[in-house]
Amino acid sequence: MSNQYSHEKIIQLRKKRSAADRRFKTYGLIATLMGMAILFFLLFTIFSKGYSSFQKSVIELEVSYDQETLKITSDSTYEEQVKAKFFRVKKNAIAKALPDLSKKDIKLIKKMFSINVDKEIKEYFLNNPNILNTTQKIFVTAHSDVDQLLKGNARRNIEEKKRKLNDRQLEFFDEFVSSGRLKTKFNNFFFKNADSRHPELAGIAGSFVGSLFTLMTVFLLAFPIGIGASIYLEEFAPKNKFTELIEVNIANLAAVPSIVFGLLGLGILLNVFGFPRSTPLVGGTVLALMTLPTIIIACRASLKAVPPSIKEGALAMGASKMQAVFHHQVPLALPGTLTGTIIGLAQALGETAPLIMIGMIAFIPNIPTGFTEPSAALPVQIYLWVESSERGFQEKTAAAIMMILIFLFLMNALAVFLRSKFERKW
Amino acid sequence: MKKFVLSLIIVTFAITSSVSARDYISIVGSSTVYPFATLVAEKMASEGMKAPVIESTGSGGGHKLFCAGVGVEHPDITNSSRAQKDKEFKLCQDGGVMDIVEVRVGNDGIAFAYSSDYEWKYTNGAAMKGGIDLSKEEIWQAMARDNKDAPSTWFEIDKRLPKVEISIMAPPPSSGTRDAFDSLVMKKGCVKDMLVADGDCKAYREDGHVIEGGENDELYVEHITKEQGAFGIFGYSFLANNEDKISASKINGVEISQEGIQDYSYPIARPLFFYIKKAHVGVIPGLMDYVNEFVSEEATEGYLLDAGLVELSPADRSKVLDDIANLTNYK
């Protein structure tokens, strides 16, 4: 016996155990590092592809706001000014963008500008109406093909017919660059425009607002119903086979693939109740159904976490059950409930599949103004852009992913903040 | 709580009924026509009209929604990258959609493309001038599952072709491009003598030489640039927008071009359509404005052409304009 448990043997055993300990720690470290590396790689690819989307290329034009061309006078009203012939001013300005352009050149150089240029010229004028009959140097948005070349996303050392810009246009391009008239600046369109088929004009404002409306619908529907259901189930419902069945099925519901909720929305909300297609109202209702189980589970967990002594104390003081629950238990459980709701909303924000089923995967060039207006949503916008064949949409896709990540990050930060600020420890 | 939920339901119904009169055009259908339809929609919006809502549901899904019935909750137009099938026409009749106007909007070609960086060489090392030239039969042999030979390089198909491993990325079955490719290449190029007994002309190989991609064209570009000598199948509009990265092979000696697609001398070309629900004309504001804008010269010879939609031949075009002016039922 004494031989079997000799001092050396024990030391050896201990070494073995601590080696296993160290090995496990190393595995854990490797797993964590790998996870971080993958995440970093993912973020790096998205950011390196997308950051250029926050810049757009602009070309300086000499615009002469000549009252004869515009067909207005200095006494014209605002309405008349809005309707003035800015497209003529634009035409003249582009024709003189570079000296000595032939007719053919003008046609070519016109294609290097965004189709939106007359609106930019107009906006500039409406902001400074006293520039009538003067010549202004304005930077206007360049066409996406120019933009992509300047950013290095399109190649120029290839056969002419394979390029979007031909040799002559490249000459113009170089002339603009060398004279400093072609440069990049902050891309305001990306944040202020809705979707567009022209990459240089496409923005996320439309889908962002659509997502906001959708999330508001989700919140308005899922939060009260979720809280009501969980309070009832937790505090008032009799404990029997039936409520047990409901409980199990709520947990099951949380695991149902989201596309199923989309089919439900299509089958019931659209076909039976006749909700308008492609609107935040339908999208929000479907996503609310999807989020409900998450909210109910979170809310019940935080109700459970409130010590029973608080409720019992209230009951002992003569409060009714409802008073005890609503005056004491629910306020204490609220931070946890809110956190659960926000996490549920974040989940709903990133959801695409159910929205496809109810027609939110649509091209909407206007920013929606209400719950029943057709609109897109952020994840759907990403899907639509990644499908587009124009080169300019590639960086837009990555940038839209960045925006949705930032949005999610902010929502999760809010959840963490609420929890740490209002959570009570017992 | 009860009151709240109840009032919520009432509010929801109130909202729903208030929007039952739709004041915008609702369009569904093909993802191939989608980029062109959206351009037209944006043009309309820029002219101060209410922008149509265009959903990309695929041709089949579009017909299904379109045929579901007449009324504001159903779409007014469906885009389609192929003609409406008899089955779908029947579905429309059953759904009460009796009068349908067919509008052929243009033509589309399918490109069999490889990376622009890749140079094809004959087996003796000389460069192939103007890229590789394949026949439909050769493409079929390279792609068909039920080809007895199961070649692994192009050289095994024809001695003039290089000893390059066959690697082709093809669109998924849900895609309209796949439908068109199957009927124009796999069916027409099918060599009956080489088919195994009871073989299926349209089935793709499953031994790794043909890979099924997703709907995202970027994935195809990535594949063919990584694997030199690999092919991908693209719609013409994607090719037209990305010619610095991908080049199309000639088919039966014909290079892909707008002219070739327009007169169908390029062998893998197909027409694109949209269908108008006649019962909605005059009910949905702006419906005919949209249709007329789509077929206007400014669009077909201007921005739609630039985006890669190949215009109709003059004869086809005048028939289409006639049909629209008279709202002629196509069947």
Short mmCIF file of C-alpha atoms in Angstrom, two decimals, chain A residues 5-18:
data_model
loop_
_atom_site.label_atom_id
_atom_site.label_comp_id
_atom_site.label_asym_id
_atom_site.label_seq_id
_atom_site.Cartn_x
_atom_site.Cartn_y
_atom_site.Cartn_z
CA TYR A 5 0.81 5.95 -2.92
CA SER A 6 4.42 6.87 -2.64
CA HIS A 7 5.40 10.50 -2.55
CA GLU A 8 6.75 10.37 -6.16
CA LYS A 9 3.58 8.82 -7.47
CA ILE A 10 1.43 11.52 -5.93
CA ILE A 11 3.64 14.25 -7.37
CA GLN A 12 3.45 12.56 -10.76
CA LEU A 13 -0.34 12.36 -10.59
CA ARG A 14 -0.56 15.98 -9.64
CA LYS A 15 1.66 16.94 -12.55
CA LYS A 16 -0.58 15.01 -14.88
CA ARG A 17 -3.67 16.72 -13.55
CA SER A 18 -2.22 20.18 -13.78
#
